Short mmCIF file of C-alpha atoms in Angstrom, two decimals:
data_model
loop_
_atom_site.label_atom_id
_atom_site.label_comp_id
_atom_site.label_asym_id
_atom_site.label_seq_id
_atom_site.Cartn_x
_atom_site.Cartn_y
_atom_site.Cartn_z
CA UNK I 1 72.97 -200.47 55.12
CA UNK I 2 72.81 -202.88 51.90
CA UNK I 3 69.70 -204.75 50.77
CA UNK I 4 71.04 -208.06 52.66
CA UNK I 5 71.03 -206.47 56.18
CA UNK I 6 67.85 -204.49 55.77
CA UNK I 7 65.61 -207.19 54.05
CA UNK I 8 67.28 -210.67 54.93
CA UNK I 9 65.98 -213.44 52.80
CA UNK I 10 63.13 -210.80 51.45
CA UNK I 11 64.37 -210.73 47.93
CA UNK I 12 64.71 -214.72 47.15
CA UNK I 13 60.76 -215.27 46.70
CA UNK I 14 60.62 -212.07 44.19
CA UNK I 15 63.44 -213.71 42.44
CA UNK I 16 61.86 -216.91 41.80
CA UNK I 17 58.49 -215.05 40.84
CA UNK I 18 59.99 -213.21 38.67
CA UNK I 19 62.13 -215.79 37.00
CA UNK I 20 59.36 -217.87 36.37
CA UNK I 21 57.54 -214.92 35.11
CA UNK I 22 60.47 -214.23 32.85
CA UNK I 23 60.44 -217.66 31.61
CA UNK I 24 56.85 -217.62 30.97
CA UNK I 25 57.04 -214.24 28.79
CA UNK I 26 59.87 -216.11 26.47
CA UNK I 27 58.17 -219.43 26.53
CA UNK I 28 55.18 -217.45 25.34
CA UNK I 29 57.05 -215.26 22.80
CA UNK I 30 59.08 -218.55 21.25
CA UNK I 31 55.40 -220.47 21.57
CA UNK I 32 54.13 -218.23 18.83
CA UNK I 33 56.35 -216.38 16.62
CA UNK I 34 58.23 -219.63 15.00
CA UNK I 35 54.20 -220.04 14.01
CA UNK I 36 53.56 -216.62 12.80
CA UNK I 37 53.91 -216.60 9.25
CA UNK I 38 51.85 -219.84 8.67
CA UNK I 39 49.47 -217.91 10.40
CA UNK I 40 49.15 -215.21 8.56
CA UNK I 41 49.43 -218.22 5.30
CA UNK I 42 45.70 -219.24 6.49
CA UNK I 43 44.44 -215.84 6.68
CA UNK I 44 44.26 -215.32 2.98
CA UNK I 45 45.84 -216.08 -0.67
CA UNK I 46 49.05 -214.38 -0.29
CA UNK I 47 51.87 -214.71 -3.07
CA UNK I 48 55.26 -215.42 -1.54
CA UNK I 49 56.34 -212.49 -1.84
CA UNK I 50 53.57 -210.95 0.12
CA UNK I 51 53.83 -213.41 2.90
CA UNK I 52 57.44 -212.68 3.68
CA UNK I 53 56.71 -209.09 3.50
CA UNK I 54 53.43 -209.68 5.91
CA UNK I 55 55.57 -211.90 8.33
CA UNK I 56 58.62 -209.53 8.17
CA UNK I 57 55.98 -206.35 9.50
CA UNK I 58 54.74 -208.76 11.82
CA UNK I 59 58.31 -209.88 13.19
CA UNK I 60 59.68 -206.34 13.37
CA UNK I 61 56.60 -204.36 14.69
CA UNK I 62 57.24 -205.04 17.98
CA UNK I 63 60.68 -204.35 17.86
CA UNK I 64 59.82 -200.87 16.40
CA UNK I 65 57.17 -199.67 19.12
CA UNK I 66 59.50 -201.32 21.66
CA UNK I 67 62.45 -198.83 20.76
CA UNK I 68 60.30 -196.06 20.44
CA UNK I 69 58.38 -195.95 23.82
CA UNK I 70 61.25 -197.78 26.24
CA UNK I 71 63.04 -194.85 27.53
CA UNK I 72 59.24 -193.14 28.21
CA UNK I 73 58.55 -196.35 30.41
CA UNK I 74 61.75 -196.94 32.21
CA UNK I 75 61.52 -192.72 33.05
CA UNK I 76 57.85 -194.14 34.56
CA UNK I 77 59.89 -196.99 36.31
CA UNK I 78 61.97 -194.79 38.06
CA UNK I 79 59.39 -192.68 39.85
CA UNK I 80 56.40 -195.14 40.13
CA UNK I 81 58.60 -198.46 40.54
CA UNK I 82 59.80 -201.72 38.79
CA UNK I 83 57.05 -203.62 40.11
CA UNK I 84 54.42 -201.32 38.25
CA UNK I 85 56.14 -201.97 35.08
CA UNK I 86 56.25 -205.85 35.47
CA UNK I 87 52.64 -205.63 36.23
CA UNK I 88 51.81 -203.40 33.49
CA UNK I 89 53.95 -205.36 30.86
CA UNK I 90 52.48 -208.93 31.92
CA UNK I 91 48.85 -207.44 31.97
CA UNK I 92 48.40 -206.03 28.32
CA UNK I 93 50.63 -208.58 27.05
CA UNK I 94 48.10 -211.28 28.14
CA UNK I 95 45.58 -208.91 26.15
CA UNK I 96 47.35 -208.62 23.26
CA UNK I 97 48.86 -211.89 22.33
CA UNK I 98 44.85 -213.72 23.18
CA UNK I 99 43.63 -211.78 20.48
CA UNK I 100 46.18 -211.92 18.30
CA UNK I 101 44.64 -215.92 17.84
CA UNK I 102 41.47 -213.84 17.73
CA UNK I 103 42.51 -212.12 14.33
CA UNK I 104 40.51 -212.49 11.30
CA UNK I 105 43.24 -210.73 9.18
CA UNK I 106 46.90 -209.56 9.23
CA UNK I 107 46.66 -206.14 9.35
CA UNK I 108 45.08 -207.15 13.26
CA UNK I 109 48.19 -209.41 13.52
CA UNK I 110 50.49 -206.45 12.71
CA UNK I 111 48.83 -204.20 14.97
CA UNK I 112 48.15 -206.14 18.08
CA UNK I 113 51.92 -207.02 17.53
CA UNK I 114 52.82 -203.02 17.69
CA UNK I 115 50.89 -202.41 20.66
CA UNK I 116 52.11 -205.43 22.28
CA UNK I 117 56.05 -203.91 21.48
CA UNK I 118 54.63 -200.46 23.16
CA UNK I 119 53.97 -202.35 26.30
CA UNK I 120 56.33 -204.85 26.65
CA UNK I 121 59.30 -205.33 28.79
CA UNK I 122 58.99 -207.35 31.11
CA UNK I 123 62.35 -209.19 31.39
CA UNK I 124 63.76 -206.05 31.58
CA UNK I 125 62.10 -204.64 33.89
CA UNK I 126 62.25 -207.99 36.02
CA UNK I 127 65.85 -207.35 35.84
CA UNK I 128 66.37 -203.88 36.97
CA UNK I 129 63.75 -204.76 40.07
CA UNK I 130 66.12 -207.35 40.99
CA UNK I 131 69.38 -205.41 40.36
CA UNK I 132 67.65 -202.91 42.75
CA UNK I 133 66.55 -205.76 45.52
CA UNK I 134 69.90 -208.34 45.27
CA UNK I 135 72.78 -207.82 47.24
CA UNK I 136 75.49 -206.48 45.30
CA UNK I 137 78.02 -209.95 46.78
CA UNK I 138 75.09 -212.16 44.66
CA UNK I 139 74.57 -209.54 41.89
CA UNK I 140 76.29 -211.58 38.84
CA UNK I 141 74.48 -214.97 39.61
CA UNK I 142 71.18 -213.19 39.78
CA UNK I 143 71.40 -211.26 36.76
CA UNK I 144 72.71 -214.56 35.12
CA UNK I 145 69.88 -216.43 36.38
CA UNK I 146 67.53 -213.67 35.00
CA UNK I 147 69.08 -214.38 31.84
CA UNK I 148 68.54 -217.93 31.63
CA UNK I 149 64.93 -217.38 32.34
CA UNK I 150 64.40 -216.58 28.94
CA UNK I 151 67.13 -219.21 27.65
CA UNK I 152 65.18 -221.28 28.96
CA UNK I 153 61.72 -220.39 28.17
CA UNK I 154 63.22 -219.93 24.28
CA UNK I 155 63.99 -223.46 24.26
CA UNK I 156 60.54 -224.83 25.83
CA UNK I 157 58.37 -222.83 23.76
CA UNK I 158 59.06 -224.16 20.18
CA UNK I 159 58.38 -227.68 21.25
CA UNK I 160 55.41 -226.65 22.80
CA UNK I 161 53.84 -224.34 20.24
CA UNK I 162 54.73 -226.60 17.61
CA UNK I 163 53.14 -229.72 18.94
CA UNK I 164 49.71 -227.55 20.18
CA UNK I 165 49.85 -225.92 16.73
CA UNK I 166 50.09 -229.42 15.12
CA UNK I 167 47.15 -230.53 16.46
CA UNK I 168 45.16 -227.69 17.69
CA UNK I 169 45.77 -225.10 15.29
CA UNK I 170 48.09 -221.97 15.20
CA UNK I 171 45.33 -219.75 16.99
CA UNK I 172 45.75 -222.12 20.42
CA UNK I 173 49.31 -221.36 21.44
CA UNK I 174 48.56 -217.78 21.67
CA UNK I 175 45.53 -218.33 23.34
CA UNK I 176 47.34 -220.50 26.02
CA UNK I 177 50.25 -217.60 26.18
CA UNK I 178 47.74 -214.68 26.89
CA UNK I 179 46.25 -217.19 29.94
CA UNK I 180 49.94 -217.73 31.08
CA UNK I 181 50.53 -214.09 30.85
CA UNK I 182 47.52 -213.27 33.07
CA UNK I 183 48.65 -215.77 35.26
CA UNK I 184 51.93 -214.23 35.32
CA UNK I 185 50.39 -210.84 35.71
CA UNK I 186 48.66 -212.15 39.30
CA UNK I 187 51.94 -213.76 40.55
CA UNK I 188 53.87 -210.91 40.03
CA UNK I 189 51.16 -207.97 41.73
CA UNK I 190 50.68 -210.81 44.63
CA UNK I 191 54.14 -212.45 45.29
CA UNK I 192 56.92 -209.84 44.59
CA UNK I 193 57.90 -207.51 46.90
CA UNK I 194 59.74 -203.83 45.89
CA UNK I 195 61.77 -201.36 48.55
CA UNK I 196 60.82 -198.54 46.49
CA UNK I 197 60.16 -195.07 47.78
CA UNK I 198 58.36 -193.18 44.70
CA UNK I 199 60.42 -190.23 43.56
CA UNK I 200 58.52 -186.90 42.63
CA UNK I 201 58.56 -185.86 38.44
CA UNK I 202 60.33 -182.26 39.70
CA UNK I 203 62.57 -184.47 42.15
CA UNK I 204 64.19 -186.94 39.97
CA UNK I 205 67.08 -186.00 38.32
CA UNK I 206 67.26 -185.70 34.47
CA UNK I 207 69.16 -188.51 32.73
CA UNK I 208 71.36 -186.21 31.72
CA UNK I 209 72.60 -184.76 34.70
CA UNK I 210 73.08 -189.10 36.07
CA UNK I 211 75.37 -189.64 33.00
CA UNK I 212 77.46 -186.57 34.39
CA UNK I 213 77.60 -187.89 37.69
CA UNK I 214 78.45 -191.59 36.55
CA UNK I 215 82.31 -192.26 37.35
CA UNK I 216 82.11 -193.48 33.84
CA UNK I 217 79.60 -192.46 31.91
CA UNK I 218 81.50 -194.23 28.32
CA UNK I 219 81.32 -197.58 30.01
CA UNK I 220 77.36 -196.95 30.36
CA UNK I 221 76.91 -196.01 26.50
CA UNK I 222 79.65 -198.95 25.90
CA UNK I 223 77.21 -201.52 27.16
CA UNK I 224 74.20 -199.33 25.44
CA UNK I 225 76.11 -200.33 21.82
CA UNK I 226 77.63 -203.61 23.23
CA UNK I 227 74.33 -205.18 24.12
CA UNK I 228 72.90 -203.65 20.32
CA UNK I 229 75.87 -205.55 18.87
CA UNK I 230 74.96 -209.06 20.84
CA UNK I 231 71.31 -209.18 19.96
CA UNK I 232 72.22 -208.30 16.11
CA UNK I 233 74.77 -211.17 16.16
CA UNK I 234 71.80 -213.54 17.24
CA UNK I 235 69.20 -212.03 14.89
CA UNK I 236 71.07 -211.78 11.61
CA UNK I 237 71.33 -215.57 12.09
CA UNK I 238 68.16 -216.35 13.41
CA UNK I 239 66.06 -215.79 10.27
CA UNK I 240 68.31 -217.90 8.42
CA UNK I 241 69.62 -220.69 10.14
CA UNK I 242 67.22 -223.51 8.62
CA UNK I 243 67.73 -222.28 5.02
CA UNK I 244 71.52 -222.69 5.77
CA UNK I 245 71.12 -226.29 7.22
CA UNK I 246 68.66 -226.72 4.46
CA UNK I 247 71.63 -226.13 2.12
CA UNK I 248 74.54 -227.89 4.11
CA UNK I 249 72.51 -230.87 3.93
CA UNK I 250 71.42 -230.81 0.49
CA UNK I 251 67.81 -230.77 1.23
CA UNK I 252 68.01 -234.34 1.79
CA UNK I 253 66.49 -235.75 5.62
CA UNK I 254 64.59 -234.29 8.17
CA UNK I 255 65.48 -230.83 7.61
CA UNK I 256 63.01 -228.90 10.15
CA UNK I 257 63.99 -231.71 12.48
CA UNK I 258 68.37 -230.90 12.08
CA UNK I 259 67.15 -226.76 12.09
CA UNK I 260 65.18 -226.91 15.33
CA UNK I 261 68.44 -228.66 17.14
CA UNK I 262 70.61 -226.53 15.89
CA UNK I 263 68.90 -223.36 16.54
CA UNK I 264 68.27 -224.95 19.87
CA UNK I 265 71.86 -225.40 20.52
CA UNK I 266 73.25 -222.30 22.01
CA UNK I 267 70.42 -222.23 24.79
CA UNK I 268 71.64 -224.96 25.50
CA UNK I 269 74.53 -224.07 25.98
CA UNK I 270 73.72 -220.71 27.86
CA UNK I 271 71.78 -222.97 30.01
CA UNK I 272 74.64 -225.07 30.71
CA UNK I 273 77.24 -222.22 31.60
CA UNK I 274 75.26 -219.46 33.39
CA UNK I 275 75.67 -220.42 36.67
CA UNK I 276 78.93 -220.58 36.65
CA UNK I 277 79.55 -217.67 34.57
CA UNK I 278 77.60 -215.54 36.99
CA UNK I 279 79.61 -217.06 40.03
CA UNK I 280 83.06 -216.18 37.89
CA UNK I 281 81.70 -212.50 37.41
CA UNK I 282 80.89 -212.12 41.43
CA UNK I 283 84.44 -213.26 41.99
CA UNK I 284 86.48 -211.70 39.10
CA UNK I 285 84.36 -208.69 37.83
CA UNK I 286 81.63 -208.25 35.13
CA UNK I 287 84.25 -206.74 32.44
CA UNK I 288 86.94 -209.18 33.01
CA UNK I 289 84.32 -211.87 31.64
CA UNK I 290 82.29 -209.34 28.97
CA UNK I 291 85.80 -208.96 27.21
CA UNK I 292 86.86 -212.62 27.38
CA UNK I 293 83.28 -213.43 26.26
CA UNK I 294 83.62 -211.17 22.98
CA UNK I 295 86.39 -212.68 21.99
CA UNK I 296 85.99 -215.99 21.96
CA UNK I 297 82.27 -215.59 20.56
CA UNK I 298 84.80 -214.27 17.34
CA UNK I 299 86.86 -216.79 17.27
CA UNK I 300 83.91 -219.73 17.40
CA UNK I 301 82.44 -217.73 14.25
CA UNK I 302 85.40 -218.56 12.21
CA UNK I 303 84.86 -222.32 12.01
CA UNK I 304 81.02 -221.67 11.71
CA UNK I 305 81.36 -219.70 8.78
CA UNK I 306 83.74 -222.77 7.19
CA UNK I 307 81.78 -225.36 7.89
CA UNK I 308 80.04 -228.00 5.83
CA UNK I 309 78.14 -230.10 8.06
CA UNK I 310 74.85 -229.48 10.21
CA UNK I 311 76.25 -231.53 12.67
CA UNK I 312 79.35 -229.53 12.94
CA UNK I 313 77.47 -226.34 12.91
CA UNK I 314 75.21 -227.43 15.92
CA UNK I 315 78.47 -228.38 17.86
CA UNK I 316 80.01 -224.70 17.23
CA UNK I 317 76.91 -222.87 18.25
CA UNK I 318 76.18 -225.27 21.30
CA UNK I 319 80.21 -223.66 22.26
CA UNK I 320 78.84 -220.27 21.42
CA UNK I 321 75.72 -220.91 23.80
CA UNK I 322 78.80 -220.98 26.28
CA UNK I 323 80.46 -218.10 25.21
CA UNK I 324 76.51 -216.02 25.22
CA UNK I 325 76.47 -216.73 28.81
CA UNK I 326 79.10 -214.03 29.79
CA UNK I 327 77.72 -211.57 27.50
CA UNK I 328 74.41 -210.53 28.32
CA UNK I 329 74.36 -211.09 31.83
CA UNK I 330 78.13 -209.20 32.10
CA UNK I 331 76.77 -206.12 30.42
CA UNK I 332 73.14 -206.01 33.46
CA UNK I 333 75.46 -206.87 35.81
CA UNK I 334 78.07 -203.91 34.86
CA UNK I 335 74.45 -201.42 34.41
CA UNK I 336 73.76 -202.79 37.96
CA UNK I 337 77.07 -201.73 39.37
CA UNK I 338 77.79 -198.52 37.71
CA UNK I 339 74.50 -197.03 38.27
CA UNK I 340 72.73 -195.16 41.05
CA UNK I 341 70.08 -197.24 42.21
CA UNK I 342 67.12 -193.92 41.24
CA UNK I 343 68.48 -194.66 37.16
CA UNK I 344 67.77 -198.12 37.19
CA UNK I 345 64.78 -197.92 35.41
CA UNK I 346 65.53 -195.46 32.84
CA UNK I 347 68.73 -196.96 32.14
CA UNK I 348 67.69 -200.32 31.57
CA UNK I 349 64.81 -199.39 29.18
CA UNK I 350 67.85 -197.84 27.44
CA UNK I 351 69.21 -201.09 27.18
CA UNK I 352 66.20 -202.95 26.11
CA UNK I 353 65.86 -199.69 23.24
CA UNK I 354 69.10 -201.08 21.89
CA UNK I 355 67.84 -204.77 22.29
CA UNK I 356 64.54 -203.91 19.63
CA UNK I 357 67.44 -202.28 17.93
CA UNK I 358 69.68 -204.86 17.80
CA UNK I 359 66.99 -207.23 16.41
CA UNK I 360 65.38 -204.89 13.84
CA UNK I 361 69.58 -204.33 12.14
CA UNK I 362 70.44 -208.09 12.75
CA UNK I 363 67.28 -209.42 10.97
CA UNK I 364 68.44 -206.62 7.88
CA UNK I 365 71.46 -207.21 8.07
CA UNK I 366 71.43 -211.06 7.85
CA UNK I 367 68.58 -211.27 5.08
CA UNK I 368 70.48 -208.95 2.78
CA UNK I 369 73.88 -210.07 2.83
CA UNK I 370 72.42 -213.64 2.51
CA UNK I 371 70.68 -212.10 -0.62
CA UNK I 372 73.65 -210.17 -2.24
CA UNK I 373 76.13 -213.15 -1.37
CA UNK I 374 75.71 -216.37 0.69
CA UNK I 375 74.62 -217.82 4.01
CA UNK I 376 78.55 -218.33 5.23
CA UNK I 377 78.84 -214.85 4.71
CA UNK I 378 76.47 -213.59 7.35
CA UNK I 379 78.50 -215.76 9.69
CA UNK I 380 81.57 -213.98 8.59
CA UNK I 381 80.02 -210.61 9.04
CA UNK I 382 78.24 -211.31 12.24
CA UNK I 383 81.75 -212.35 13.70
CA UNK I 384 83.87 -209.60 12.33
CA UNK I 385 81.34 -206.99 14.28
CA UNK I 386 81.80 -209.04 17.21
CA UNK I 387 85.33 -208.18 16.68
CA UNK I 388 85.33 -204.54 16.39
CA UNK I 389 82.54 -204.41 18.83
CA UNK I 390 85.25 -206.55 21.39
CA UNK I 391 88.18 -203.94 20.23
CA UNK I 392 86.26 -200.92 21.55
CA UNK I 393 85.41 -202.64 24.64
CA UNK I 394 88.64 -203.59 25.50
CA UNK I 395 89.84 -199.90 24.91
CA UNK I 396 86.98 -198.20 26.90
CA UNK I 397 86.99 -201.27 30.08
CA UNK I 398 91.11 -201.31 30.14
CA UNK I 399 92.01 -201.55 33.91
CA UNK I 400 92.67 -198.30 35.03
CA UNK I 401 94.65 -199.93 37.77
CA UNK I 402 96.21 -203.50 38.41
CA UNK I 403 92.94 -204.47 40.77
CA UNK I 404 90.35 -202.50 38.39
CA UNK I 405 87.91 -205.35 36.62
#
């Protein structure tokens, strides 16, 4: 008997609880860390050189605790719950980011922001609760929706953290996020709800043994090295998209002002296209749309890394934005399918390793080839791995019969 028939209507208030939660946590996140290194500029006299260093340790060490200690929490998730995890995420979360605007120095900055990458995950986990309570006819629309939760929360947050910041201070945003991330923390312990029968440590199968019982276990590690690839492509342009529009307009007009729309513009577009993109992937299949997405994500970096107007550049990633929206949600949605309900947990901590990954390599990769060459050049990069990376998966997702997705 499927979730539908056992729990009708049960799992649409845990959805919207734990979308809103989900948009909180990236509301929060984007609230602060556009803020972060003019942070850690008031803390003390740092050369520039030390700031970017300080920032950079501050950017990544989340990332690198987040890595580390995701498979040891989503092998927690998968005998204790989902729910646990959300709770436990949005909990020390609202700890750590409040006293992060607490911090009298950097080195507490740095290390609030490991600890805070140890316990984080609480999209993630958000998503694999739902992939465990939606019915599997709605599956792509949820896991879309779950997606833009973040989108959407990414796009709020700078607008709000930079006009508390400008008059406030750059302590108050995170101050603000650790109350919304209590508040989260309530909502999700009082308003979600979680079939989940606990699983003894000698009863659950090792991961190892699930991968051998998978149909396909190299679709699995596909969308393990797939979703690495789509969070690099984001973060090697992330850290330098307003010193390229900086350059493509000459430093000449409101710079910050051009940078913030255009970084703005393919959440936009995500926003824009999810829905529908999640309706296509109920009808047509998750890897129909993940390769279709891959390539034309290439093919809009090819005019992006020509270009020679802000304006033009804004344009191309606002059509990227589009092309985003059948790339992250494709790859949960084709976890969700392929996996045995009891893996959920481990495998998407999995996942979210190779997201921290995928953010530490992008941010390397897109600071030194903008070093060693030019700003068009990380474009050109970026999109030539999206390439390769679209190759493989067309090669390891081929239909293995006319119907297959």
């Amino acid at each position: 008997m499927g979730v539908e028939e056992q729990y009708p209507n049960g799992w649409h208030r845990t959805f919207y609880t734990l979308w809103l939660g989900a948009f909180i946590t990236g509301a929060g996140y984007s609230m602060t860390m556009p803020f972060i290194s003019l942070f850690i500029s008031e803390l003390g006299n740092f050369s520039h050189f030390q700031l970017n260093i300080y920032s950079g340790l501050a950017f990544g060490a989340t990332f690198v605790s987040q890595a580390i200690v995701s498979p040891l929490w989503g092998n927690l998730a998968d005998r204790k719950g989902r729910k646990l995890m959300c709770m436990r995420a949005a909990g020390v979360m609202a700890c750590t980011i409040f006293c992060v605007g607490l911090a009298r120095n950097v080195w507490w900055i740095i290390g609030m922001r490991f600890l805070q990458g140890a316990f984080s995950g609480y999209i993630n986990n958000a998503t694999a609760l739902m992939a465990g309570e939606t019915p599997r006819s709605h599956s792509g629309w949820v896991m879309s929706a779950m997606t833009t939760a973040g989108v959407a929360g990414n796009l709020v947050g700078p607008l709000l953290g930079g006009a508390l910041s400008g008059v406030f201070g750059y302590r108050i945003p995170f101050f603000i996020t650790g109350g919304l991330m209590f508040l989260n923390f309530l909502g999700t312990t009082f308003l979600t709800k979680e079939h989940f029968v606990p699983i003894k440590k000698e009863k659950m199968k090792p991961i190892g043994q699930i991968f051998k019982e998978l149909d396909s276990p190299g679709t699995i590690i596909a969308m393990f090295f797939t979703t690495m690839v789509v969070i690099s492509s984001s973060m090697s342009i992330t850290p330098i998209i307003s010193l390229y529009v900086k350059s493509l307009m000459g430093n000449h007009g409101n710079v910050a002002f051009v940078a913030g729309i255009v970084a703005a513009t393919p959440g936009l577009g995500t926003l824009i296209a999810a829905s529908k993109v999640g309706h296509t992937m109920d009808r047509i299949g998750p890897k129909v749309v993940l390769r279709t997405g891959l390539m034309v994500a290439f093919v809009l970096f090819i005019p992006m890394t020509f270009t020679h107007s802000a304006w033009s550049l804004a344009f191309w990633r606002f059509l990227l934005g589009l092309a985003n929206a059948a790339l992250t949600p494709a790859i949960q949605t084709v976890l969700t399918l392929d996996v045995p309900t009891e893996a959920f947990g481990r495998i998407f901590s999995l996942n979210q390793s190779f997201q921290a990954a995928g953010a530490v390599l992008g941010s390397i990769i897109g600071s030194v080839i903008s070093g060693l060459f030019n700003y068009p050049m990380v474009f050109a990069v970026t999109g030539l791995t999206l390439l390769v990376n679209a190759v493989v998966i067309w090669v390891v997702l081929r239909p293995r019969h006319p119907q297959a997705s």
